[in-house]
Amino acid sequence: MSDVRDFIHTVDVDKSQAEQIARRSASGLEQKHVSLVEVIESLGEYVKSEDVTVRSRAILYLSQVLAALPQDFLTRQQLAVISEFLCDRISDGGALVGLKTLQCLPRFNEELAVLTFRAILSHLQDVQTRPQNQRFQALELLSRLMAKYRQAIRKLGSEALTGIIDFVGGEKDPRNLMIVFSILHVLISEWDISHNAETLFDSVFCYFPITFRPPPDDPFGITAQDLKSRLRECIAASSAFAPYAFPQLIEKLDSGSINVKRDVIQSLCACVASYRTEVISNYSTALWDSLKYEIFNVQEGDLAEQAIAAMQILVTRLYNSQKVPSQEPPRVLSQIVDECLERLEQPQHKQAKSATQILHAIASNAEFSLRFIVKAVLPRLVAKYKNANSIEERKAILEPVQLLLDSTFHIEESSSDGHISGPNSPISFYRDELFTLFSQGAMAMPDEDLSFRALALRCLLKLCTLQDVAHGDEIGLVAQHLEEIVMNEKWDLDSDLSQAAVQGLGQIATLNFDLVSDVTVPKILSRLPTTTTLSGTSYLRALDVLASLASAPGLCDLLIRRIFGCLDAAVRSNMSSQYCDALLSSLYFIFQLPESQAGGQIAQYRERITELLQIVAKFCVYDHSHPLVKESSLDALGRLTSLAIRTADEDFQLKIASQVYTLFTDKQPFPFSRDSLGVSLPQRLTMILSTYLLASLRPSVSLPVARTDTPQLLVGLVESYSIEQSACVRHFLLEHISLLVNKFMDISFLDEPLKIVCNPATSILGADMSERAVHVTFCISKALVLRQYGIEQVLRTLTVLLSHEKFGIAAARGFGTLFSSHKFLSKEWGANIRLLAKQKAFMFCIPLIGEETQSCHGVVKANHLIALCAILKHADFPLVMLQLDQLLPLLLQSLDLDDEEAKSASIDILATVAKETPSLLEVHIKSLITRLLCASANCKVTGLDTRLKALNCLATIPNYLRHVTLLPYLTTVDRGLSLALDDPKRLVRREAVICRRTWSKLDDIEHDD
């Protein structure tokens, strides 16, 4: 046959062609054009060749032919013959591929597996001298044989065991080691290794610790952590390793390398978790003596945590089966507790914190440990607390007490019935003493020790949550304490103490709901005003507390009903607008709480909120003197109403849509025309409510105005805005215009708003140019840009406005609103926002403004730079990157502007450029340093935030730019920082010191070089 010759000559030149040759031979076998004997005989002269390469290629040819055959092609006899043939020639290479194919065949049996297994071990004793790919093939075949024919190979006993140990010894390739560790893990965990334990352990532990660092282009993706995990599994796989593993791991714990220590502790954790209990008991004292150094002398936080975890596992394994302490004290647990108590004698020392952590970890995992630790530790801590000389010392003592309470709660929670076994909880023996101490600490300490009082309060609450510890009257007393704390106006509600008290009331509600709902909540509600005259602001505190309590299970609906009742009474009694605003804001806050399942709650009150809207709208039209006819009250009501309507179904929204402008009254309060000033301000303020209603509707909902009439409505709104005197009404008119154009105007009518923006003949861009006209222009433009309608035409028109002598600065700031996020024009509110609309506008606008900036001067140039910075402030940095070559000179020029916002935005972008693409700044480094120093030094012209940003940016530069580029400017920076170092603001002086220190390091590096 010529196929074998062709294969041998082709395989190194064209592997795909060689595979085709092998498939052709396999096809000939299938079609019986040639017999298997003839194929093997054709190998004769090649497998007898003295050239090992020729022999290897010939065997590879046969292997690839076998791989191309159907799985059931070979008979049992043929399979046996070929297996033996390949096993005899396994040392030549190529045969491993064929044997891998054969062992997958259904007729391959245990006898052939043992034959192959022995051939690998006997004929490949020099495996470590062979190329990596051959070693990998041999190990992979070995692993597959052990996976499929484990019992047959296991019967070989010590022959297989010692053979494998010798075979895998000395392997260093990471990919191969992953297979080696898998094979060894099977041997260690499943075979009887009692007579070979030390040899097998040595073959594994010789790789510890793993120091492998994968190359950056590693195609296999094997990490050091992968190897460490496999090796750790091997070390922990058999208790027979304990006499060798524990001493050697403990010895390596003295290493100066943090990474080695980390690997050792993780391995000890695995061994303690895996070895038999009676085995680890023999080493428990040695383990504690070695690990306690890492716990009490913290070098790295994670090392101490892992050491504590190891001891936690050890104690759990030793004592988890015990429920009640026996007469004889447990040896290692007693040692741990005794040494922790020694450290707790000085509770403010840092080692006391470590002692607290290990006691907490051990007590949290087993009831036996909890009882032993509580009995040994808690009386000593209570006695020391009583004799403490300072609040700081008492606080340090309370921290371990709190963690013991947490441990008790954890054990109760993890038990099947929520109770600790036995007649009593271990804490119950000390309940009276603890209750007294915690109550006194929470209520009787001086006001300035709020952090201590908060800690005592948390301990008190935890004590109440433990099963069978606190009684009903004691819980009632705690609730009374909490109510006094949260309503005490001496402390801010955001303080640690007040927050702990609010959370505590929520916990009490889960223990005794009636107590909170029938006693505490009415007490807090009694702080709300009952007359039209407000005295003080205690009602604000009460409402904040009630709103915070709404997140507690079961309280949400109760509090909503109570607050709505107060709001109804306030509206009927004409109580002050400030009080009504607070009630509305509290409801809005509660309905937004995810914990209270606000979506379901607000659906129940949707009609009630709508009725309130009707009442207030009638006040605006007919009863102008009502306290709710105020901008702040209408805004608060609008926010609450929008929250209810946005989640409503389409039928309800259709009902609301029909009343957007009439607001359930018998007339339209706000005429959209130049006649709008003819109506009273309270009527015009209804634009606030109308805007919130319009924003809440889905675009598919029909307005009371026909779609064909929306252009006329837009003109009326613009005319009303142009003459409106109230700033608040003007603001909501602009929002209304944006919503109308973006959400509710058909695309066929969008030419009308486009004309308002782009047609010079209109009053907006013509002779009647005004600042209000600029605002309307940008308002309509934003709505159009988000819809991607006429973007280029709109942006060209807006850029022209920058050249206006009087209103160019207003236009420049308008570009910021064009690209910034908007409350109503967002996906959350259902706005029409086309994909990549802002990105498209940015990519068109930046080159246009940048190009015009080059050709203008004076005020007009300043307007262009301000507009540019306003856009970049809201742009994604990847987009900015695309234009950096053009933008960098302009950003540097922006630092010379008097405009604070533009200067601040420029510094932000330049700081990001320094971090992301520092090489681009090297060309402009002199200009950048000079301008940043100038921005940081002039406290009379430059604001505090901008000065801080300039110094921060200047300090960032040495961390990212090449030092050789910066060294010539060391003296410039040192001198330039002198004014910032004398700045009247301490924050600026501190930032200047940091900046000077960062730059001075460059000087040190230069001297070192």
Coordinates of C-alpha atoms in Angstrom, one line a residue, residues 515-973:
L515 CA -47.7 46.5 70.9
V516 CA -46.3 48.6 68.1
S517 CA -49.5 49.1 66.3
D518 CA -51.7 49.9 69.3
V519 CA -49.2 51.6 71.6
T520 CA -46.1 52.9 69.8
V521 CA -47.6 54.2 66.5
P522 CA -50.5 56.1 68.3
K523 CA -47.9 57.7 70.6
I524 CA -45.9 58.9 67.6
L525 CA -49.1 60.1 65.8
S526 CA -50.0 62.1 68.9
R527 CA -47.0 64.3 68.1
L528 CA -48.7 65.5 64.9
P529 CA -50.5 68.9 65.0
T530 CA -54.2 69.1 65.7
T531 CA -54.6 72.8 65.1
T532 CA -54.1 75.1 62.1
T533 CA -51.2 76.8 63.9
L534 CA -47.9 74.8 63.8
S535 CA -45.7 75.0 66.9
G536 CA -42.2 73.7 66.1
T537 CA -41.2 71.0 63.7
S538 CA -41.7 67.9 65.9
Y539 CA -44.3 66.7 63.4
L540 CA -41.5 66.4 60.8
R541 CA -39.6 64.0 63.1
A542 CA -42.7 62.0 63.8
L543 CA -43.5 61.6 60.1
D544 CA -39.9 60.6 59.2
V545 CA -40.1 57.9 61.9
L546 CA -43.4 56.6 60.6
A547 CA -42.1 56.5 57.1
S548 CA -39.0 54.6 58.2
L549 CA -41.1 52.1 60.1
A550 CA -43.1 51.3 57.0
S551 CA -40.5 48.9 55.9
A552 CA -41.2 46.7 58.9
P553 CA -43.3 43.6 58.1
G554 CA -47.0 44.3 58.6
L555 CA -46.7 48.0 59.4
C556 CA -46.9 49.4 55.9
D557 CA -50.6 49.3 55.3
L558 CA -51.4 50.5 58.9
L559 CA -49.1 53.5 58.5
I560 CA -50.5 54.4 55.1
R561 CA -54.1 54.4 56.5
R562 CA -53.1 56.5 59.5
I563 CA -51.2 59.1 57.4
F564 CA -54.0 59.3 54.9
G565 CA -56.4 59.9 57.8
C566 CA -54.2 62.7 59.0
L567 CA -54.0 64.2 55.5
D568 CA -57.8 64.1 55.1
A569 CA -58.2 65.9 58.4
A570 CA -55.5 68.5 57.5
V571 CA -57.2 69.2 54.2
R572 CA -60.6 69.6 55.8
S573 CA -59.2 71.8 58.6
N574 CA -57.2 74.1 56.3
M575 CA -53.9 73.2 58.1
S576 CA -50.7 74.7 57.0
S577 CA -49.2 73.8 53.6
Q578 CA -45.9 72.8 55.3
Y579 CA -47.7 70.1 57.3
C580 CA -49.6 68.9 54.2
D581 CA -46.4 68.8 52.2
A582 CA -44.8 66.6 54.9
L583 CA -47.7 64.2 54.9
L584 CA -47.7 63.9 51.1
S585 CA -43.9 63.4 51.1
S586 CA -44.2 60.7 53.7
L587 CA -46.8 58.8 51.6
Y588 CA -44.6 59.2 48.5
F589 CA -41.6 57.8 50.5
I590 CA -43.6 54.8 51.8
F591 CA -45.0 53.9 48.4
Q592 CA -41.5 53.8 46.9
L593 CA -40.1 51.4 49.5
P594 CA -39.4 48.0 48.0
E595 CA -39.6 46.4 51.3
S596 CA -43.2 47.4 51.6
Q597 CA -44.2 46.0 48.2
A598 CA -45.2 49.5 47.2
G599 CA -46.6 48.4 43.8
G600 CA -49.4 46.3 45.4
Q601 CA -50.0 48.9 48.1
I602 CA -50.4 51.9 45.8
A603 CA -52.9 50.1 43.7
Q604 CA -55.3 50.0 46.7
Y605 CA -55.0 53.7 47.1
R606 CA -55.1 54.9 43.5
E607 CA -58.7 56.1 43.6
R608 CA -58.1 57.8 46.9
I609 CA -55.1 59.7 45.5
T610 CA -57.1 60.7 42.5
E611 CA -59.9 62.0 44.7
L612 CA -57.4 64.1 46.6
L613 CA -56.2 65.5 43.3
Q614 CA -59.8 66.5 42.4
I615 CA -60.2 68.3 45.7
V616 CA -57.0 70.2 45.4
A617 CA -57.7 71.2 41.8
K618 CA -61.0 72.7 42.8
F619 CA -59.2 74.7 45.5
C620 CA -57.0 76.1 42.8
V621 CA -60.0 77.1 40.7
Y622 CA -62.5 78.2 43.3
D623 CA -60.8 78.5 46.8
H624 CA -57.5 80.3 46.2
S625 CA -56.9 80.8 49.9
H626 CA -56.6 77.2 50.8
P627 CA -53.1 76.3 52.2
L628 CA -52.7 73.6 49.6
V629 CA -52.7 76.1 46.8
K630 CA -48.9 76.4 46.9
E631 CA -46.2 75.5 44.6
S632 CA -44.5 73.0 47.0
S633 CA -47.9 71.3 47.9
L634 CA -48.9 70.9 44.3
D635 CA -45.5 69.5 43.4
A636 CA -45.7 67.0 46.3
L637 CA -49.2 66.0 45.3
G638 CA -48.1 65.7 41.6
R639 CA -45.3 63.3 42.5
L640 CA -47.6 61.1 44.6
T641 CA -50.2 61.1 41.8
S642 CA -47.7 60.2 39.1
L643 CA -46.5 57.3 41.2
A644 CA -50.1 56.0 41.3
I645 CA -50.9 56.5 37.7
R646 CA -47.7 55.2 36.1
T647 CA -48.4 51.7 37.3
A648 CA -52.1 51.8 36.5
D649 CA -53.8 49.8 33.7
E650 CA -54.8 51.4 30.4
D651 CA -58.4 51.9 31.3
F652 CA -57.5 53.9 34.4
Q653 CA -55.0 55.9 32.4
L654 CA -57.6 56.7 29.8
K655 CA -59.8 58.1 32.5
I656 CA -57.0 60.3 33.8
A657 CA -56.0 61.4 30.2
S658 CA -59.4 62.9 29.6
Q659 CA -58.8 65.1 32.7
V660 CA -55.2 66.2 32.1
Y661 CA -56.2 69.8 31.5
T662 CA -59.6 70.1 33.2
L663 CA -58.5 68.2 36.3
F664 CA -62.0 67.0 37.1
T665 CA -63.4 70.6 37.2
D666 CA -66.0 72.0 35.0
K667 CA -63.6 74.2 33.1
Q668 CA -60.0 74.3 31.9
P669 CA -58.1 76.3 34.6
F670 CA -55.2 77.2 32.3
P671 CA -55.9 78.6 28.8
F672 CA -53.0 77.9 26.5
S673 CA -52.6 81.2 24.8
R674 CA -51.4 84.8 25.4
D675 CA -54.6 85.2 27.5
S676 CA -53.2 83.0 30.2
L677 CA -52.2 86.0 32.3
G678 CA -55.9 86.9 32.5
V679 CA -56.4 84.0 35.0
S680 CA -55.2 83.9 38.6
L681 CA -51.9 82.5 39.7
P682 CA -53.6 79.6 41.6
Q683 CA -55.3 78.5 38.4
R684 CA -52.0 78.8 36.4
L685 CA -50.3 76.7 39.1
T686 CA -52.5 73.8 38.0
M687 CA -49.9 73.4 35.2
I688 CA -47.9 71.5 37.8
L689 CA -50.6 68.9 38.2
S690 CA -51.3 68.7 34.5
T691 CA -47.6 68.1 33.7
Y692 CA -47.3 65.3 36.3
L693 CA -50.5 63.7 34.8
L694 CA -49.1 64.0 31.3
A695 CA -45.8 62.5 32.3
S696 CA -47.4 59.6 33.9
L697 CA -49.4 58.5 30.8
R698 CA -48.2 56.0 28.3
P699 CA -47.6 57.3 24.8
S700 CA -50.3 55.0 23.5
V701 CA -53.0 56.7 25.6
S702 CA -55.1 59.3 23.8
L703 CA -55.1 62.9 25.1
P704 CA -58.2 65.0 25.3
V705 CA -56.8 67.0 22.4
A706 CA -57.0 65.3 19.0
R707 CA -53.6 64.2 17.6
T708 CA -54.1 66.6 14.7
D709 CA -54.5 69.5 17.1
T710 CA -51.3 68.9 19.0
P711 CA -49.3 71.4 16.9
Q712 CA -51.9 74.1 17.8
L713 CA -51.6 73.0 21.5
L714 CA -47.8 73.3 21.3
V715 CA -48.1 76.9 19.9
G716 CA -50.4 77.8 22.8
L717 CA -48.0 76.4 25.3
V718 CA -45.1 78.3 23.8
E719 CA -47.1 81.5 23.8
S720 CA -48.1 81.0 27.5
Y721 CA -44.5 80.4 28.4
S722 CA -43.3 83.6 26.7
I723 CA -45.5 85.8 28.9
E724 CA -45.7 83.7 32.2
Q725 CA -44.4 85.6 35.2
S726 CA -44.2 82.7 37.7
A727 CA -40.8 80.9 37.5
C728 CA -42.4 77.7 38.8
V729 CA -45.2 77.7 36.2
R730 CA -42.6 78.5 33.5
H731 CA -40.6 75.5 34.6
F732 CA -43.5 73.1 34.3
L733 CA -44.6 74.7 31.0
L734 CA -41.2 73.7 29.5
E735 CA -41.5 70.2 30.9
H736 CA -45.0 70.0 29.4
I737 CA -43.8 71.1 26.0
S738 CA -41.0 68.5 26.1
L739 CA -43.4 65.7 27.0
L740 CA -45.9 66.8 24.3
V741 CA -43.3 66.8 21.5
N742 CA -41.5 63.6 22.6
K743 CA -44.3 61.3 23.7
F744 CA -47.6 62.4 22.2
M745 CA -47.1 64.2 18.9
D746 CA -47.3 62.0 15.8
I747 CA -44.2 61.9 13.7
S748 CA -46.3 63.4 10.8
F749 CA -46.7 66.6 12.8
L750 CA -43.1 66.9 14.1
D751 CA -42.3 69.4 11.3
E752 CA -44.2 72.0 13.4
P753 CA -41.9 71.9 16.4
L754 CA -38.9 71.7 14.0
K755 CA -40.0 74.9 12.4
I756 CA -40.3 76.6 15.8
V757 CA -36.6 75.7 16.4
C758 CA -35.1 76.1 13.0
N759 CA -37.1 78.8 11.1
P760 CA -35.5 82.2 11.5
A761 CA -38.7 83.9 10.7
T762 CA -40.4 82.8 13.9
S763 CA -40.4 85.0 17.0
I764 CA -38.2 82.5 18.8
L765 CA -35.2 83.0 16.6
G766 CA -36.1 86.3 14.9
A767 CA -36.1 89.9 16.1
D768 CA -37.8 89.0 19.4
M769 CA -34.9 86.9 20.6
S770 CA -34.9 86.5 24.3
E771 CA -33.5 84.2 27.0
R772 CA -36.9 82.6 27.3
A773 CA -36.8 81.9 23.6
V774 CA -33.5 80.1 24.0
H775 CA -35.0 78.0 26.8
V776 CA -38.0 77.0 24.6
T777 CA -35.6 76.2 21.7
F778 CA -33.5 73.8 23.8
C779 CA -36.6 72.3 25.4
I780 CA -38.1 71.4 22.0
S781 CA -34.7 70.4 20.6
K782 CA -34.1 67.8 23.4
A783 CA -37.5 66.2 22.7
L784 CA -36.7 66.0 19.0
V785 CA -33.1 64.8 19.4
L786 CA -34.2 61.9 21.6
R787 CA -36.6 60.9 18.8
Q788 CA -33.8 61.3 16.3
Y789 CA -35.9 63.7 14.3
G790 CA -34.1 66.4 12.3
I791 CA -31.0 66.0 14.5
E792 CA -28.5 67.7 12.1
Q793 CA -30.8 70.6 11.3
V794 CA -31.6 71.2 15.0
L795 CA -28.0 71.0 16.1
R796 CA -26.8 73.4 13.4
T797 CA -29.4 75.9 14.5
L798 CA -28.5 75.6 18.1
T799 CA -24.8 76.1 17.3
V800 CA -25.7 79.4 15.5
L801 CA -27.2 80.6 18.8
L802 CA -23.7 80.5 20.4
S803 CA -22.7 83.5 18.3
H804 CA -25.4 85.7 19.7
E805 CA -23.8 88.5 21.7
K806 CA -26.5 88.8 24.4
F807 CA -28.0 85.3 24.7
G808 CA -25.1 83.1 23.5
I809 CA -24.1 82.3 27.1
A810 CA -27.7 81.0 27.7
A811 CA -27.4 78.8 24.6
A812 CA -24.0 77.5 25.7
R813 CA -25.5 76.3 29.0
G814 CA -28.5 74.9 27.1
F815 CA -26.2 72.4 25.5
G816 CA -25.8 70.9 28.9
T817 CA -29.5 70.3 29.3
L818 CA -29.6 68.9 25.8
F819 CA -27.3 66.0 26.8
S820 CA -28.0 65.6 30.5
S821 CA -30.4 63.1 32.0
H822 CA -34.0 64.4 32.4
K823 CA -36.6 63.4 35.0
F824 CA -39.6 63.0 32.7
L825 CA -37.8 62.3 29.4
S826 CA -36.5 58.9 30.5
K827 CA -37.4 55.2 29.8
E828 CA -38.7 55.0 33.4
W829 CA -41.4 57.6 32.5
G830 CA -42.1 56.0 29.1
A831 CA -40.4 58.7 26.9
N832 CA -39.7 58.1 23.2
I833 CA -35.9 57.6 23.2
R834 CA -34.4 56.1 20.1
L835 CA -31.4 53.8 20.4
L836 CA -28.1 55.7 20.3
A837 CA -29.9 59.0 20.0
K838 CA -27.6 60.9 22.3
Q839 CA -24.5 59.2 20.8
K840 CA -25.5 60.2 17.3
A841 CA -26.1 63.8 18.5
F842 CA -22.7 63.9 20.2
M843 CA -20.8 62.6 17.2
F844 CA -22.4 65.3 15.1
C845 CA -22.2 68.2 17.6
I846 CA -18.6 67.9 18.9
P847 CA -16.8 68.3 15.5
L848 CA -19.2 71.1 14.5
I849 CA -18.6 73.1 17.7
G850 CA -14.9 72.3 17.7
E851 CA -14.4 73.5 14.2
E852 CA -16.3 76.8 14.8
T853 CA -14.3 77.4 18.0
Q854 CA -11.1 77.6 16.0
S855 CA -12.4 80.5 13.9
C856 CA -14.1 82.7 16.6
H857 CA -12.8 85.0 19.3
G858 CA -13.6 86.7 22.5
V859 CA -17.1 86.1 24.1
V860 CA -18.2 84.0 21.2
K861 CA -15.3 81.6 21.6
A862 CA -15.9 81.4 25.3
N863 CA -19.6 80.5 24.5
H864 CA -18.4 77.7 22.3
L865 CA -16.0 76.4 24.9
I866 CA -18.6 76.5 27.6
A867 CA -21.0 74.6 25.3
L868 CA -18.3 72.0 24.5
C869 CA -17.6 71.4 28.2
A870 CA -21.3 71.2 29.0
I871 CA -21.7 68.4 26.4
L872 CA -18.6 66.5 27.5
K873 CA -19.7 66.6 31.1
H874 CA -22.6 64.2 30.2
A875 CA -20.9 62.2 27.5
D876 CA -19.5 58.6 27.9
F877 CA -15.8 58.6 27.9
P878 CA -15.4 56.0 25.0
L879 CA -17.2 58.5 22.8
V880 CA -14.9 61.3 24.0
M881 CA -11.9 59.1 23.2
L882 CA -12.9 59.1 19.5
Q883 CA -12.5 62.9 19.4
L884 CA -9.6 63.4 21.8
D885 CA -7.1 64.7 19.2
Q886 CA -9.4 67.6 18.4
L887 CA -10.7 68.1 21.9
L888 CA -7.5 68.3 24.0
P889 CA -6.4 71.8 22.9
L890 CA -9.9 73.0 23.4
L891 CA -10.2 71.5 26.9
L892 CA -6.9 73.2 27.9
Q893 CA -8.3 76.5 26.6
S894 CA -11.4 75.9 28.7
L895 CA -9.2 76.1 31.9
D896 CA -8.7 79.8 31.1
L897 CA -12.4 80.5 31.3
D898 CA -14.1 82.3 34.2
D899 CA -17.1 79.9 34.0
E900 CA -16.8 77.5 37.0
E901 CA -18.9 74.7 35.5
A902 CA -16.9 74.6 32.3
K903 CA -13.6 74.7 34.1
S904 CA -14.7 71.9 36.5
A905 CA -15.9 69.7 33.6
S906 CA -12.7 70.2 31.7
I907 CA -10.6 69.1 34.7
D908 CA -12.7 66.0 35.2
I909 CA -12.2 64.9 31.6
L910 CA -8.5 65.7 31.6
A911 CA -8.1 63.6 34.8
T912 CA -9.8 60.7 33.1
V913 CA -7.6 61.1 30.0
A914 CA -4.5 61.0 32.3
K915 CA -5.7 57.6 33.7
E916 CA -6.9 56.0 30.5
T917 CA -4.6 57.4 27.7
P918 CA -1.8 59.3 29.4
S919 CA 0.4 59.3 26.3
L920 CA -1.9 61.7 24.6
L921 CA -1.3 64.3 27.3
E922 CA 2.5 64.3 27.0
V923 CA 2.4 66.6 24.0
H924 CA 0.4 69.2 26.0
I925 CA 2.0 68.6 29.4
K926 CA 3.5 72.1 29.9
S927 CA 0.3 73.8 29.1
L928 CA -1.7 71.4 31.3
I929 CA 0.6 71.8 34.3
T930 CA 0.6 75.6 34.0
R931 CA -3.2 75.9 33.7
L932 CA -3.9 73.5 36.6
L933 CA -1.5 75.4 38.8
C934 CA -3.3 78.6 37.9
A935 CA -6.7 77.1 38.5
S936 CA -5.6 75.9 41.9
A937 CA -4.0 79.1 43.1
N938 CA -6.6 81.9 42.4
C939 CA -9.0 81.6 45.4
K940 CA -10.7 84.9 44.5
V941 CA -11.8 83.8 41.1
T942 CA -11.9 80.0 41.2
G943 CA -14.4 78.1 43.4
L944 CA -13.4 75.7 46.1
D945 CA -14.5 72.5 44.3
T946 CA -12.6 73.6 41.1
R947 CA -9.5 74.3 43.1
L948 CA -9.7 70.9 44.7
K949 CA -10.3 69.1 41.4
A950 CA -7.3 71.0 39.8
L951 CA -5.0 69.8 42.6
N952 CA -6.3 66.3 42.5
C953 CA -5.8 66.1 38.7
L954 CA -2.3 67.5 39.1
A955 CA -1.5 64.9 41.8
T956 CA -2.8 62.2 39.5
I957 CA -0.5 63.0 36.6
P958 CA 2.7 61.4 38.1
N959 CA 0.9 58.1 38.7
Y960 CA 0.2 57.6 35.0
L961 CA 2.5 59.7 32.8
R962 CA 6.1 58.8 32.1
H963 CA 8.5 60.2 34.7
V964 CA 11.0 61.3 32.1
T965 CA 8.3 63.6 30.7
L966 CA 7.5 65.2 34.0
L967 CA 11.0 65.7 35.5
P968 CA 11.7 69.0 33.8
Y969 CA 8.6 70.5 35.5
L970 CA 9.4 69.6 39.1
T971 CA 10.5 73.1 40.0
T972 CA 7.5 74.6 38.2
V973 CA 5.1 72.5 40.2

